[in-house]
């Protein structure tokens, strides 16, 4: 949880920096809301038992509930983030950060805007977050559904096979082109020469120069959809250059993304190398963030089919937790699970009342303080508790100190002790623990 | 959500001040874990559909999952908080903040400690949070299950009727003694003179003097359980005095609390008056925080029945959201839903690239900034956006400003504009929005 809080903090600060408000939706949706949105993966949806009333299912992602929420509230314009758990009846794989209950961190921009400005901001956000988290070098692959569809069309794939060929292409980050081709030809009945034409395209990746090259491609540039996609990508690269992140972006024709609802730009961030240090198992983490444009989803929930264009991203935070945790373990860095600044302790017996009075004064002054729940704890036990919990300071009360109106303040690591006048104690603790004296 | 965030912030800061770590448990538990813990209310538990695998239910509260977690992980000692949603198949009552999905904010101390020290801290935490939230004056009613049981015994209630009579008594905060007596005699078959004896006790409330008075009560002081409870309450009041909150506490013999698992001290905070101001409907909010000691619950989940004594509290945060929201509405105070400090705007057309460059610079410097996603937005529209979203500053780019190397910084409320050198812009925005220049 301590690791999670640190990661969430980075993500939330970024989402807020980009002016997003936060919304929340229920953990369950009407079953019908989720039907027909996830293709084959629908079998992984958890249903609630029919105990009377509506038929409900646990949410599978945050995007479909968001689209349902927009349509229901007739919202046509919002920038929101949502951090919450989603549910999949899947086989968990702990080391890869795959669970049946897991967090998603989504940021989406809904509304009718000029092309590629919100899309560019989504990519900027992904880059800001991945840089801040310091989990190693990364690359964001970008493509466009319209380019994929146009490419399939000019290569000679029939419309009805777009989806299934698309999901074959999507495997290129895990298996070789040969295997993908075999699947296309052997399982999905594509002519070998059609597959080869696809192969010529999808093995290409590069920067804006590849976009320009394909804009000159005699066949692809004749396809209306592909042309639109390429034009938008060119514009996108301009904006990404202004945002200073074009070096992180790779136009990759093999990026396909599984979900049905994408309609335009799609993207996926991958770590370039897992931070495998001495004694660490390299993690097979796959993509750590992804997203894209889905202009048709909200309309599916509107009785009149009114569309609200959307673009968004999702941070694969469970995978990031795994990476950060493993890195900290390798460094043998101990993560504190509490934030306590000072333990109120006593050197002699019969000082419980004095300890209670002092700890209460500290709480009232905003200091994070604890005491052992024993009437007469041994000083050694109190000091040991600090060592274990990582508490940096001990405020020790003794008979003599009480007479002198002072508290003995001890640093746990250096073992240095100084007498501090009781009225100065709060300020001294704040000073030592780097807590600002003002409230900010 | 903006109100929620403010309320959660107060609560979490308090929980951390008291040295708690945060834990999380899954939204579903094994169905058998929840069975037999909530008495009649078990019918309100949501079950998941049997899709193969374990039979699961959505959690009903955070206490039972916490106890299950302690037993499963063989933990005997922890101070934790948990803020999460729980689920009840109940009839929602929005105005009273009662929903089928709602948040609980729980703080619990588990472990074998000296009497009443953790219990007193729980009450201190309740008082700190309710004071910080500024939702009006409050009172914390305190009682002890052992005193109630002892009282029933000496009044002549048979053991088998303790629970049902207890739940009659629990209604005294809503209905008169006459009605409660009628229920006890008419529905539950108590002899009228037994009911009257109970009535003499449960209509009493007061401070530590009432504890002392009952310790002298010839009958009650002969009952072992009651005597233990009264002795502990006396000690509790001593500690509460040291914590400076004894004036907030009322020993109230009518406080019974519905849940089965309490074994000792119980408490419930009520608002003394709902803050009904001009034009406001008074809210029937009932209790806003409650808790108690439950020494037997963890043992129910341990194969060997090993007990871990626990005491805790739960903040009724949905009711608090209602109160805070209604108060803000009455004050016509607009709550901002974003934290954006500055909108990057342009005075002329064809400045999208300059806006993108500037907003990116601001993001990279940690400034919360937005721009309109239009190529050529009108200045008026940009200023209106700030008014609506409560954004305090506008950084305006114009041809002349670009030549001069300055940005026009405009205050939205005062409409004052000054030219700021581009290299000083970040610092000036931080200064004006009260963001500390250092990162703290």
Tab-separated table of N, CA and C in Angstrom, chain A residues 189-319:
chain	number	residue	atom	x	y	z
A	189	UNK	N	-7.206	-18.028	-43.268
A	189	UNK	CA	-7.527	-18.176	-44.681
A	189	UNK	C	-7.149	-17.013	-45.588
A	190	UNK	N	-6.091	-16.288	-45.217
A	190	UNK	CA	-5.640	-15.191	-46.081
A	190	UNK	C	-4.722	-15.763	-47.165
A	191	UNK	N	-4.793	-15.192	-48.374
A	191	UNK	CA	-3.863	-15.621	-49.424
A	191	UNK	C	-2.452	-15.200	-49.032
A	192	UNK	N	-1.437	-16.051	-49.274
A	192	UNK	CA	-0.060	-15.724	-48.855
A	192	UNK	C	0.409	-14.376	-49.381
A	193	UNK	N	0.042	-14.046	-50.642
A	193	UNK	CA	0.536	-12.771	-51.188
A	193	UNK	C	-0.115	-11.577	-50.466
A	194	UNK	N	-1.365	-11.746	-50.003
A	194	UNK	CA	-2.014	-10.680	-49.220
A	194	UNK	C	-1.265	-10.501	-47.900
A	195	UNK	N	-0.976	-11.630	-47.261
A	195	UNK	CA	-0.230	-11.575	-46.001
A	195	UNK	C	1.125	-10.898	-46.195
A	196	UNK	N	1.802	-11.234	-47.289
A	196	UNK	CA	3.112	-10.629	-47.538
A	196	UNK	C	3.014	-9.119	-47.707
A	197	UNK	N	1.947	-8.676	-48.414
A	197	UNK	CA	1.758	-7.235	-48.565
A	197	UNK	C	1.577	-6.567	-47.198
A	198	UNK	N	0.776	-7.208	-46.337
A	198	UNK	CA	0.602	-6.682	-44.973
A	198	UNK	C	1.948	-6.645	-44.264
A	199	UNK	N	2.699	-7.769	-44.446
A	199	UNK	CA	4.008	-7.860	-43.792
A	199	UNK	C	4.932	-6.712	-44.154
A	200	UNK	N	4.876	-6.292	-45.424
A	200	UNK	CA	5.736	-5.181	-45.854
A	200	UNK	C	5.427	-3.909	-45.070
A	201	UNK	N	4.137	-3.730	-44.767
A	201	UNK	CA	3.762	-2.523	-44.027
A	201	UNK	C	4.068	-2.636	-42.529
A	202	UNK	N	3.534	-3.721	-41.932
A	202	UNK	CA	3.533	-3.748	-40.460
A	202	UNK	C	4.915	-3.941	-39.852
A	203	UNK	N	5.889	-4.251	-40.691
A	203	UNK	CA	7.232	-4.358	-40.103
A	203	UNK	C	7.952	-3.020	-40.092
A	204	UNK	N	7.230	-1.960	-40.492
A	204	UNK	CA	7.852	-0.638	-40.518
A	204	UNK	C	7.530	0.156	-39.257
A	205	UNK	N	8.517	0.879	-38.784
A	205	UNK	CA	8.256	1.848	-37.714
A	205	UNK	C	9.280	2.959	-37.818
A	206	UNK	N	8.913	4.122	-37.293
A	206	UNK	CA	9.816	5.267	-37.387
A	206	UNK	C	9.156	6.518	-36.868
A	207	UNK	N	9.704	7.640	-37.270
A	207	UNK	CA	9.170	8.902	-36.778
A	207	UNK	C	8.267	9.550	-37.801
A	208	UNK	N	8.240	10.881	-37.776
A	208	UNK	CA	7.350	11.608	-38.671
A	208	UNK	C	7.747	11.371	-40.140
A	209	UNK	N	9.027	11.026	-40.371
A	209	UNK	CA	9.461	10.778	-41.757
A	209	UNK	C	8.742	9.571	-42.354
A	210	UNK	N	8.436	8.586	-41.517
A	210	UNK	CA	7.683	7.430	-42.009
A	210	UNK	C	6.252	7.835	-42.372
A	211	UNK	N	5.680	8.746	-41.579
A	211	UNK	CA	4.353	9.264	-41.916
A	211	UNK	C	4.400	9.911	-43.296
A	212	UNK	N	5.419	10.760	-43.500
A	212	UNK	CA	5.526	11.471	-44.781
A	212	UNK	C	5.765	10.508	-45.941
A	213	UNK	N	6.577	9.504	-45.698
A	213	UNK	CA	6.838	8.492	-46.717
A	213	UNK	C	5.550	7.774	-47.127
A	214	UNK	N	4.734	7.412	-46.139
A	214	UNK	CA	3.493	6.696	-46.448
A	214	UNK	C	2.466	7.601	-47.108
A	215	UNK	N	2.551	8.903	-46.796
A	215	UNK	CA	1.662	9.856	-47.478
A	215	UNK	C	1.969	9.887	-48.988
A	216	UNK	N	3.204	9.497	-49.354
A	216	UNK	CA	3.607	9.421	-50.761
A	216	UNK	C	3.352	8.038	-51.353
A	217	UNK	N	3.022	7.072	-50.479
A	217	UNK	CA	2.804	5.690	-50.930
A	217	UNK	C	1.663	5.684	-51.945
A	218	UNK	N	1.940	5.239	-53.195
A	218	UNK	CA	0.930	5.380	-54.251
A	218	UNK	C	-0.394	4.701	-53.919
A	219	UNK	N	-0.345	3.548	-53.266
A	219	UNK	CA	-1.605	2.852	-52.949
A	219	UNK	C	-2.273	3.414	-51.696
A	220	UNK	N	-1.480	3.492	-50.626
A	220	UNK	CA	-2.061	3.880	-49.338
A	220	UNK	C	-2.666	5.281	-49.398
A	221	UNK	N	-1.995	6.184	-50.130
A	221	UNK	CA	-2.475	7.564	-50.200
A	221	UNK	C	-3.769	7.682	-51.007
A	222	UNK	N	-4.124	6.606	-51.716
A	222	UNK	CA	-5.393	6.622	-52.451
A	222	UNK	C	-6.565	6.201	-51.568
A	223	UNK	N	-6.243	5.626	-50.414
A	223	UNK	CA	-7.306	5.177	-49.521
A	223	UNK	C	-7.708	6.327	-48.591
A	224	UNK	N	-9.008	6.667	-48.614
A	224	UNK	CA	-9.488	7.853	-47.896
A	224	UNK	C	-9.198	7.754	-46.387
A	225	UNK	N	-9.541	6.605	-45.825
A	225	UNK	CA	-9.343	6.414	-44.377
A	225	UNK	C	-7.874	6.556	-43.986
A	226	UNK	N	-7.018	5.838	-44.720
A	226	UNK	CA	-5.587	5.865	-44.414
A	226	UNK	C	-5.043	7.279	-44.535
A	227	UNK	N	-5.523	7.993	-45.559
A	227	UNK	CA	-5.056	9.351	-45.786
A	227	UNK	C	-5.416	10.264	-44.620
A	228	UNK	N	-6.647	10.116	-44.130
A	228	UNK	CA	-7.075	10.891	-42.961
A	228	UNK	C	-6.201	10.580	-41.751
A	229	UNK	N	-5.982	9.291	-41.538
A	229	UNK	CA	-5.175	8.866	-40.394
A	229	UNK	C	-3.757	9.407	-40.488
A	230	UNK	N	-3.175	9.310	-41.679
A	230	UNK	CA	-1.793	9.780	-41.862
A	230	UNK	C	-1.708	11.298	-41.679
A	231	UNK	N	-2.721	12.014	-42.210
A	231	UNK	CA	-2.753	13.470	-42.052
A	231	UNK	C	-2.805	13.853	-40.579
A	232	UNK	N	-3.649	13.154	-39.832
A	232	UNK	CA	-3.751	13.443	-38.400
A	232	UNK	C	-2.449	13.116	-37.673
A	233	UNK	N	-1.827	12.001	-38.050
A	233	UNK	CA	-0.571	11.627	-37.391
A	233	UNK	C	0.503	12.687	-37.636
A	234	UNK	N	0.502	13.244	-38.859
A	234	UNK	CA	1.485	14.281	-39.174
A	234	UNK	C	1.296	15.493	-38.248
A	235	UNK	N	0.019	15.873	-38.102
A	235	UNK	CA	-0.320	16.979	-37.211
A	235	UNK	C	0.064	16.640	-35.766
A	236	UNK	N	-0.241	15.399	-35.379
A	236	UNK	CA	0.084	14.958	-34.024
A	236	UNK	C	1.575	15.114	-33.749
A	237	UNK	N	2.401	14.677	-34.700
A	237	UNK	CA	3.851	14.782	-34.507
A	237	UNK	C	4.287	16.237	-34.347
A	238	UNK	N	3.635	17.155	-35.084
A	238	UNK	CA	3.955	18.575	-34.900
A	238	UNK	C	3.740	19.000	-33.455
A	239	UNK	N	2.569	18.618	-32.917
A	239	UNK	CA	2.244	19.011	-31.544
A	239	UNK	C	3.176	18.338	-30.535
A	240	UNK	N	3.514	17.082	-30.805
A	240	UNK	CA	4.391	16.347	-29.887
A	240	UNK	C	5.780	16.972	-29.855
A	241	UNK	N	6.204	17.529	-31.002
A	241	UNK	CA	7.483	18.225	-31.050
A	241	UNK	C	7.428	19.481	-30.174
A	242	UNK	N	6.304	20.214	-30.269
A	242	UNK	CA	6.134	21.394	-29.419
A	242	UNK	C	6.110	21.012	-27.940
A	243	UNK	N	5.586	19.838	-27.633
A	243	UNK	CA	5.551	19.354	-26.248
A	243	UNK	C	6.889	18.749	-25.815
A	244	UNK	N	7.816	18.669	-26.743
A	244	UNK	CA	9.154	18.159	-26.413
A	244	UNK	C	9.204	16.674	-26.144
A	245	UNK	N	8.274	15.900	-26.724
A	245	UNK	CA	8.284	14.458	-26.454
A	245	UNK	C	8.360	13.629	-27.735
A	246	UNK	N	8.644	14.264	-28.883
A	246	UNK	CA	8.647	13.516	-30.143
A	246	UNK	C	9.694	12.413	-30.158
A	247	UNK	N	10.769	12.588	-29.359
A	247	UNK	CA	11.810	11.547	-29.323
A	247	UNK	C	11.357	10.292	-28.568
A	248	UNK	N	10.239	10.398	-27.860
A	248	UNK	CA	9.731	9.236	-27.122
A	248	UNK	C	8.725	8.443	-27.940
A	249	UNK	N	8.370	8.975	-29.122
A	249	UNK	CA	7.238	8.423	-29.862
A	249	UNK	C	7.724	7.676	-31.098
A	250	UNK	N	7.160	6.506	-31.330
A	250	UNK	CA	7.476	5.752	-32.535
A	250	UNK	C	6.189	5.390	-33.269
A	251	UNK	N	6.088	5.840	-34.525
A	251	UNK	CA	4.955	5.435	-35.368
A	251	UNK	C	5.212	3.988	-35.748
A	252	UNK	N	4.334	3.105	-35.283
A	252	UNK	CA	4.589	1.672	-35.433
A	252	UNK	C	3.373	1.009	-36.069
A	253	UNK	N	3.538	0.553	-37.321
A	253	UNK	CA	2.403	0.011	-38.064
A	253	UNK	C	1.930	-1.340	-37.538
A	254	UNK	N	2.698	-1.928	-36.616
A	254	UNK	CA	2.263	-3.219	-36.064
A	254	UNK	C	1.383	-3.051	-34.831
A	255	UNK	N	1.272	-1.800	-34.328
A	255	UNK	CA	0.434	-1.605	-33.139
A	255	UNK	C	-1.036	-1.660	-33.546
A	256	UNK	N	-1.795	-2.576	-32.937
A	256	UNK	CA	-3.192	-2.738	-33.350
A	256	UNK	C	-4.191	-2.545	-32.205
A	257	UNK	N	-3.829	-2.884	-30.966
A	257	UNK	CA	-4.710	-2.792	-29.780
A	257	UNK	C	-5.962	-3.651	-29.955
A	258	UNK	N	-6.226	-4.451	-28.949
A	258	UNK	CA	-7.308	-5.425	-29.042
A	258	UNK	C	-8.732	-4.875	-29.052
A	259	UNK	N	-8.998	-3.818	-28.261
A	259	UNK	CA	-10.394	-3.443	-28.004
A	259	UNK	C	-11.115	-2.925	-29.249
A	260	UNK	N	-12.404	-3.240	-29.294
A	260	UNK	CA	-13.226	-2.916	-30.461
A	260	UNK	C	-13.492	-1.428	-30.627
A	261	UNK	N	-13.505	-0.694	-29.513
A	261	UNK	CA	-14.110	0.636	-29.608
A	261	UNK	C	-13.213	1.744	-30.147
A	262	UNK	N	-11.934	1.468	-30.387
A	262	UNK	CA	-11.066	2.528	-30.907
A	262	UNK	C	-11.420	2.890	-32.346
A	263	UNK	N	-11.343	4.180	-32.652
A	263	UNK	CA	-11.734	4.647	-33.990
A	263	UNK	C	-10.657	5.480	-34.681
A	264	UNK	N	-9.617	5.892	-33.949
A	264	UNK	CA	-8.606	6.766	-34.544
A	264	UNK	C	-7.225	6.431	-34.023
A	265	UNK	N	-6.538	7.445	-33.523
A	265	UNK	CA	-5.196	7.254	-32.979
A	265	UNK	C	-5.213	6.232	-31.852
A	266	UNK	N	-4.241	5.356	-31.831
A	266	UNK	CA	-4.055	4.426	-30.713
A	266	UNK	C	-2.594	4.475	-30.287
A	267	UNK	N	-2.336	4.160	-29.013
A	267	UNK	CA	-0.953	4.215	-28.534
A	267	UNK	C	-0.739	3.277	-27.358
A	268	UNK	N	0.516	2.953	-27.156
A	268	UNK	CA	0.860	1.990	-26.115
A	268	UNK	C	2.301	2.274	-25.701
A	269	UNK	N	2.530	2.434	-24.404
A	269	UNK	CA	3.890	2.689	-23.922
A	269	UNK	C	4.518	1.396	-23.440
A	270	UNK	N	5.751	1.156	-23.872
A	270	UNK	CA	6.474	-0.035	-23.409
A	270	UNK	C	7.795	0.399	-22.784
A	271	UNK	N	8.212	-0.347	-21.764
A	271	UNK	CA	9.521	-0.074	-21.166
A	271	UNK	C	10.577	-0.650	-22.093
A	272	UNK	N	11.639	0.136	-22.330
A	272	UNK	CA	12.661	-0.323	-23.273
A	272	UNK	C	13.504	-1.430	-22.691
A	273	UNK	N	13.745	-1.373	-21.421
A	273	UNK	CA	14.407	-2.493	-20.759
A	273	UNK	C	13.911	-2.519	-19.333
A	274	UNK	N	13.630	-3.715	-18.855
A	274	UNK	CA	13.235	-3.798	-17.456
A	274	UNK	C	14.475	-3.555	-16.629
A	275	UNK	N	14.331	-2.858	-15.520
A	275	UNK	CA	15.511	-2.512	-14.717
A	275	UNK	C	16.052	-3.736	-13.990
A	276	UNK	N	16.668	-4.641	-14.726
A	276	UNK	CA	17.178	-5.869	-14.123
A	276	UNK	C	18.576	-5.616	-13.565
A	277	UNK	N	18.641	-5.513	-12.270
A	277	UNK	CA	19.940	-5.296	-11.631
A	277	UNK	C	20.379	-6.599	-10.975
A	278	UNK	N	21.510	-6.532	-10.331
A	278	UNK	CA	22.069	-7.724	-9.689
A	278	UNK	C	20.998	-8.489	-8.918
A	279	UNK	N	20.859	-9.765	-9.246
A	279	UNK	CA	19.960	-10.616	-8.473
A	279	UNK	C	18.493	-10.464	-8.818
A	280	UNK	N	18.175	-9.579	-9.754
A	280	UNK	CA	16.774	-9.355	-10.098
A	280	UNK	C	16.384	-10.208	-11.292
A	281	UNK	N	15.218	-10.803	-11.210
A	281	UNK	CA	14.648	-11.488	-12.359
A	281	UNK	C	14.102	-10.432	-13.304
A	282	UNK	N	14.424	-10.478	-14.576
A	282	UNK	CA	13.798	-9.507	-15.476
A	282	UNK	C	12.286	-9.747	-15.514
A	283	UNK	N	11.527	-8.675	-15.443
A	283	UNK	CA	10.075	-8.793	-15.407
A	283	UNK	C	9.509	-8.731	-16.820
A	284	UNK	N	8.587	-9.603	-17.118
A	284	UNK	CA	7.892	-9.516	-18.394
A	284	UNK	C	6.670	-8.638	-18.251
A	285	UNK	N	6.890	-7.327	-18.222
A	285	UNK	CA	5.786	-6.452	-17.858
A	285	UNK	C	4.928	-6.016	-19.032
A	286	UNK	N	5.435	-6.157	-20.277
A	286	UNK	CA	4.630	-5.716	-21.411
A	286	UNK	C	4.375	-4.229	-21.349
A	287	UNK	N	3.207	-3.826	-21.846
A	287	UNK	CA	2.922	-2.394	-21.918
A	287	UNK	C	2.557	-1.854	-20.536
A	288	UNK	N	2.924	-0.614	-20.263
A	288	UNK	CA	2.649	-0.010	-18.959
A	288	UNK	C	1.634	1.128	-19.047
A	289	UNK	N	1.234	1.475	-20.246
A	289	UNK	CA	0.201	2.501	-20.431
A	289	UNK	C	-0.301	2.392	-21.857
A	290	UNK	N	-1.555	2.733	-22.066
A	290	UNK	CA	-2.112	2.612	-23.411
A	290	UNK	C	-3.378	3.438	-23.504
A	291	UNK	N	-3.830	3.600	-24.745
A	291	UNK	CA	-5.068	4.346	-24.922
A	291	UNK	C	-5.319	4.629	-26.381
A	292	UNK	N	-6.238	5.565	-26.620
A	292	UNK	CA	-6.566	5.913	-27.985
A	292	UNK	C	-7.869	6.668	-28.078
A	293	UNK	N	-8.276	6.883	-29.313
A	293	UNK	CA	-9.489	7.661	-29.581
A	293	UNK	C	-10.657	6.721	-29.827
A	294	UNK	N	-11.781	7.015	-29.184
A	294	UNK	CA	-12.993	6.199	-29.364
A	294	UNK	C	-14.178	7.144	-29.514
A	295	UNK	N	-14.496	7.464	-30.760
A	295	UNK	CA	-15.511	8.475	-31.024
A	295	UNK	C	-16.927	7.920	-31.072
A	296	UNK	N	-17.070	6.587	-31.068
A	296	UNK	CA	-18.408	6.017	-31.233
A	296	UNK	C	-19.033	5.463	-29.961
A	297	UNK	N	-18.255	5.312	-28.889
A	297	UNK	CA	-18.741	4.552	-27.725
A	297	UNK	C	-19.881	5.248	-26.990
A	298	UNK	N	-19.768	6.563	-26.777
A	298	UNK	CA	-20.811	7.282	-26.034
A	298	UNK	C	-22.147	7.178	-26.776
A	299	UNK	N	-22.088	7.282	-28.099
A	299	UNK	CA	-23.304	7.195	-28.907
A	299	UNK	C	-24.052	5.880	-28.725
A	300	UNK	N	-23.342	4.811	-28.375
A	300	UNK	CA	-23.990	3.513	-28.149
A	300	UNK	C	-24.924	3.551	-26.943
A	301	UNK	N	-24.703	4.512	-26.033
A	301	UNK	CA	-25.529	4.599	-24.822
A	301	UNK	C	-26.566	5.710	-24.901
A	302	UNK	N	-26.499	6.515	-25.972
A	302	UNK	CA	-27.451	7.608	-26.091
A	302	UNK	C	-28.653	7.126	-26.885
A	303	UNK	N	-29.875	7.372	-26.367
A	303	UNK	CA	-31.074	6.882	-27.064
A	303	UNK	C	-31.140	7.385	-28.509
A	304	UNK	N	-30.626	8.591	-28.742
A	304	UNK	CA	-30.651	9.111	-30.119
A	304	UNK	C	-29.323	8.901	-30.846
A	305	UNK	N	-28.429	8.169	-30.211
A	305	UNK	CA	-27.161	7.855	-30.860
A	305	UNK	C	-26.223	9.045	-31.020
A	306	UNK	N	-26.473	10.120	-30.247
A	306	UNK	CA	-25.596	11.291	-30.362
A	306	UNK	C	-24.171	10.937	-29.953
A	307	UNK	N	-23.236	11.296	-30.804
A	307	UNK	CA	-21.843	10.932	-30.539
A	307	UNK	C	-21.117	11.997	-29.729
A	308	UNK	N	-20.239	11.555	-28.853
A	308	UNK	CA	-19.326	12.464	-28.172
A	308	UNK	C	-17.919	11.919	-28.400
A	309	UNK	N	-17.097	12.622	-29.188
A	309	UNK	CA	-15.745	12.127	-29.446
A	309	UNK	C	-14.928	12.085	-28.145
A	310	UNK	N	-14.168	11.028	-27.968
A	310	UNK	CA	-13.363	10.877	-26.756
A	310	UNK	C	-11.971	10.375	-27.102
A	311	UNK	N	-11.014	10.792	-26.280
A	311	UNK	CA	-9.675	10.233	-26.381
A	311	UNK	C	-9.143	10.086	-24.955
A	312	UNK	N	-8.409	9.031	-24.697
A	312	UNK	CA	-7.981	8.830	-23.324
A	312	UNK	C	-6.807	7.893	-23.198
A	313	UNK	N	-6.425	7.689	-21.958
A	313	UNK	CA	-5.297	6.807	-21.683
A	313	UNK	C	-5.527	6.100	-20.365
A	314	UNK	N	-4.864	4.977	-20.194
A	314	UNK	CA	-4.968	4.201	-18.982
A	314	UNK	C	-3.563	3.788	-18.562
A	315	UNK	N	-3.238	4.032	-17.308
A	315	UNK	CA	-1.907	3.660	-16.812
A	315	UNK	C	-2.001	2.254	-16.219
A	316	UNK	N	-1.151	1.366	-16.639
A	316	UNK	CA	-1.150	-0.018	-16.141
A	316	UNK	C	-0.432	-0.097	-14.817
A	317	UNK	N	-1.168	0.322	-13.798
A	317	UNK	CA	-0.520	0.659	-12.545
A	317	UNK	C	-0.090	-0.581	-11.759
A	318	UNK	N	-0.785	-1.691	-11.938
A	318	UNK	CA	-0.397	-2.907	-11.204
A	318	UNK	C	0.985	-3.376	-11.674
A	319	UNK	N	1.228	-3.258	-12.967
A	319	UNK	CA	2.548	-3.623	-13.480
A	319	UNK	C	3.606	-2.687	-12.927
